[in-house]
Coordinates of N, CA and C in Angstrom, one line a residue:
X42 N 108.5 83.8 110.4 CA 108.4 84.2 109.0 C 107.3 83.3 108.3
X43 N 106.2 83.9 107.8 CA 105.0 83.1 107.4 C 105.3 82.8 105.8
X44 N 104.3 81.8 105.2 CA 104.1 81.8 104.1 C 104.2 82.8 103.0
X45 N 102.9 84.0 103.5 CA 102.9 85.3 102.9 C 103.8 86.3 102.7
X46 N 104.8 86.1 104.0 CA 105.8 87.3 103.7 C 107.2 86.5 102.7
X47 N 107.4 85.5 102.4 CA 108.9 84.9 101.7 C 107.6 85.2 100.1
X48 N 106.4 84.4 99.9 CA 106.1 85.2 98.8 C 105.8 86.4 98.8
X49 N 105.8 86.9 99.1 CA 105.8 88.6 98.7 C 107.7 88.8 98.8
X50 N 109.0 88.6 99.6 CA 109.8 88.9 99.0 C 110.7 88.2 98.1
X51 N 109.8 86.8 97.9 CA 110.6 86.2 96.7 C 109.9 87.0 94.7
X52 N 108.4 87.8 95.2 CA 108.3 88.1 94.4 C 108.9 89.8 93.8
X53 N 109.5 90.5 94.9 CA 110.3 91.4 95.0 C 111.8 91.6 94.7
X54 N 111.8 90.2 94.7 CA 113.6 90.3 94.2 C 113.4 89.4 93.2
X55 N 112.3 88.6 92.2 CA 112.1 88.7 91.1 C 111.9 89.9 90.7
X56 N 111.1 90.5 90.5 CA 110.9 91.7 90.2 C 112.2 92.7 90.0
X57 N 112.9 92.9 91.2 CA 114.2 93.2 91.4 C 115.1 93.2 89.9
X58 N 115.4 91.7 89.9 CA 115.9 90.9 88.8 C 116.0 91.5 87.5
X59 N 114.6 91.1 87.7 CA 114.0 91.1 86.1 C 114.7 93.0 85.5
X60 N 114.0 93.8 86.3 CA 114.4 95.3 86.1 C 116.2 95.5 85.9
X61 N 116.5 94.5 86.6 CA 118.7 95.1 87.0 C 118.6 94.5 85.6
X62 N 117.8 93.1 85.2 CA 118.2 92.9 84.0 C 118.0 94.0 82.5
X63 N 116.7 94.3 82.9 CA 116.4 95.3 81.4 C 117.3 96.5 81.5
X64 N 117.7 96.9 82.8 CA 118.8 98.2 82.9 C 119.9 97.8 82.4
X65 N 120.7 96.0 82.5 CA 121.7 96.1 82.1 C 121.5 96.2 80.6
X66 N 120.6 95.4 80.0 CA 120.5 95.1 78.9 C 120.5 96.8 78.0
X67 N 120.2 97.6 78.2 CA 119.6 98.8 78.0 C 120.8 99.8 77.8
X68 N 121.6 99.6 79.0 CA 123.3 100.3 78.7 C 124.1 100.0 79.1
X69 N 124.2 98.9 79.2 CA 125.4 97.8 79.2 C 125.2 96.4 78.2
X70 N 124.8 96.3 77.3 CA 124.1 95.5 75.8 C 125.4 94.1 76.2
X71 N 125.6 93.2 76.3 CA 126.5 91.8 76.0 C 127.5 91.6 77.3
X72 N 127.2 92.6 78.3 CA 128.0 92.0 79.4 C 127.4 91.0 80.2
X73 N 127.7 90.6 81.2 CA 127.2 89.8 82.2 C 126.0 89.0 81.7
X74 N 126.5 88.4 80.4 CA 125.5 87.5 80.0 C 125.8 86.1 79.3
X75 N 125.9 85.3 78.7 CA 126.3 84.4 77.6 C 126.2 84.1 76.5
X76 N 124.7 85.1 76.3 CA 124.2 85.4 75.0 C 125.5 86.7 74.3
X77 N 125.8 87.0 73.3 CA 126.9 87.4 72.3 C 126.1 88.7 72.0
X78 N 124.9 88.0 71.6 CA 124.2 88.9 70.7 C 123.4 89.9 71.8
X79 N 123.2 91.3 71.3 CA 122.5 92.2 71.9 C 121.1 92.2 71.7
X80 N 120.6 92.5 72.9 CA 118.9 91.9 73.1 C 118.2 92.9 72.1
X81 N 117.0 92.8 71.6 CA 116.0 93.7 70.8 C 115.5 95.1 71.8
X82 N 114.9 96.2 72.1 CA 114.2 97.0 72.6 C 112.6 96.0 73.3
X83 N 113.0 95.2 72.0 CA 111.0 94.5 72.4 C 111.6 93.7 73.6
X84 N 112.7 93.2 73.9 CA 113.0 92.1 74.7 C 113.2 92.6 75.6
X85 N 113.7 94.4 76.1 CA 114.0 94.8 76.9 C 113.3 95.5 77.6
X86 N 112.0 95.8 77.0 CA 110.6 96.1 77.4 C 109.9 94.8 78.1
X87 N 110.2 93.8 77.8 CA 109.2 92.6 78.0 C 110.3 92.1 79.5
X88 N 111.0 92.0 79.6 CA 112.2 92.2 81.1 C 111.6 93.6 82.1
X89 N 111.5 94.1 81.3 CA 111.2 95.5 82.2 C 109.7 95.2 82.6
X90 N 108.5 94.9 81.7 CA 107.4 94.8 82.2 C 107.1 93.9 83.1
X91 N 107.5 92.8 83.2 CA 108.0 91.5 84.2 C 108.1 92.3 85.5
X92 N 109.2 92.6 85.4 CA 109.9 93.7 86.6 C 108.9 94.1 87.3
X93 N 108.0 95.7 86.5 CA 107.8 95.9 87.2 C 106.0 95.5 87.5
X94 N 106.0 94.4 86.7 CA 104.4 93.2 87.3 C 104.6 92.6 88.9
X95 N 106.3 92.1 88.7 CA 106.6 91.3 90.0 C 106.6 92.4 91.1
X96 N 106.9 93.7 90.9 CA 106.9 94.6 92.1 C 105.9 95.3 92.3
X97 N 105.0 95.0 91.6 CA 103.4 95.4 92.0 C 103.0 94.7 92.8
X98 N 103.1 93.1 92.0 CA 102.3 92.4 92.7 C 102.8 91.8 94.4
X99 N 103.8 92.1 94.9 CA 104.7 92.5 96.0 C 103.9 93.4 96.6
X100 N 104.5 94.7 96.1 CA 103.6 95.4 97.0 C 101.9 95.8 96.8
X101 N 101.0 95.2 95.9 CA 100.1 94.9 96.4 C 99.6 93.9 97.4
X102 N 100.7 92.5 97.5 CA 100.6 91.9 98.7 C 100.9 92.9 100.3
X103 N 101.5 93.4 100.2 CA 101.8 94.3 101.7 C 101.2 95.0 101.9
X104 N 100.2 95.8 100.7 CA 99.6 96.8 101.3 C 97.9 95.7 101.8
X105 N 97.6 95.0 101.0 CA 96.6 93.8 101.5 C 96.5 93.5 102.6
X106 N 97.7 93.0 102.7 CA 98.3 91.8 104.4 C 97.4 92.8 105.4
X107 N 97.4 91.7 106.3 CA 96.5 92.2 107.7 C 97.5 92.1 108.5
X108 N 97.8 93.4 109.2 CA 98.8 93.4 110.3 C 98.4 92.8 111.3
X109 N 99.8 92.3 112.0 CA 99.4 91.3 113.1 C 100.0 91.2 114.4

């Protein structure tokens, strides 16, 4: 397992993350969290765009990579 492939799937299950986050946040608003208070739309857009930056830039690593 090289270098290139743990970053490319550590940036996929960031990615991952960040999105399960804006989904919970989105319709499930104060669970599984510590914060009380229910997140803004702007904050659940800005989790969401994270998301899906980290799973681009994933799979714009794989599709790059030189098979070997």
């Amino acid at each position: 397992m090289g270098a290139q492939f743990r970053t490319t799937v550590c940036l996929a299950v960031t990615g991952a993350v960040f999105l399960l986050a804006g989904f919970r946040d989105r319709y499930w608003p104060g669970h599984l969290t510590l914060d009380a208070v229910s997140p803004s739309q702007k904050e659940i857009g800005v989790a969401m765009t994270f998301g899906l930056f980290f799973l681009g830039a994933a799979a714009f690593r794989m599709i790059r990579s030189k098979p070997q």
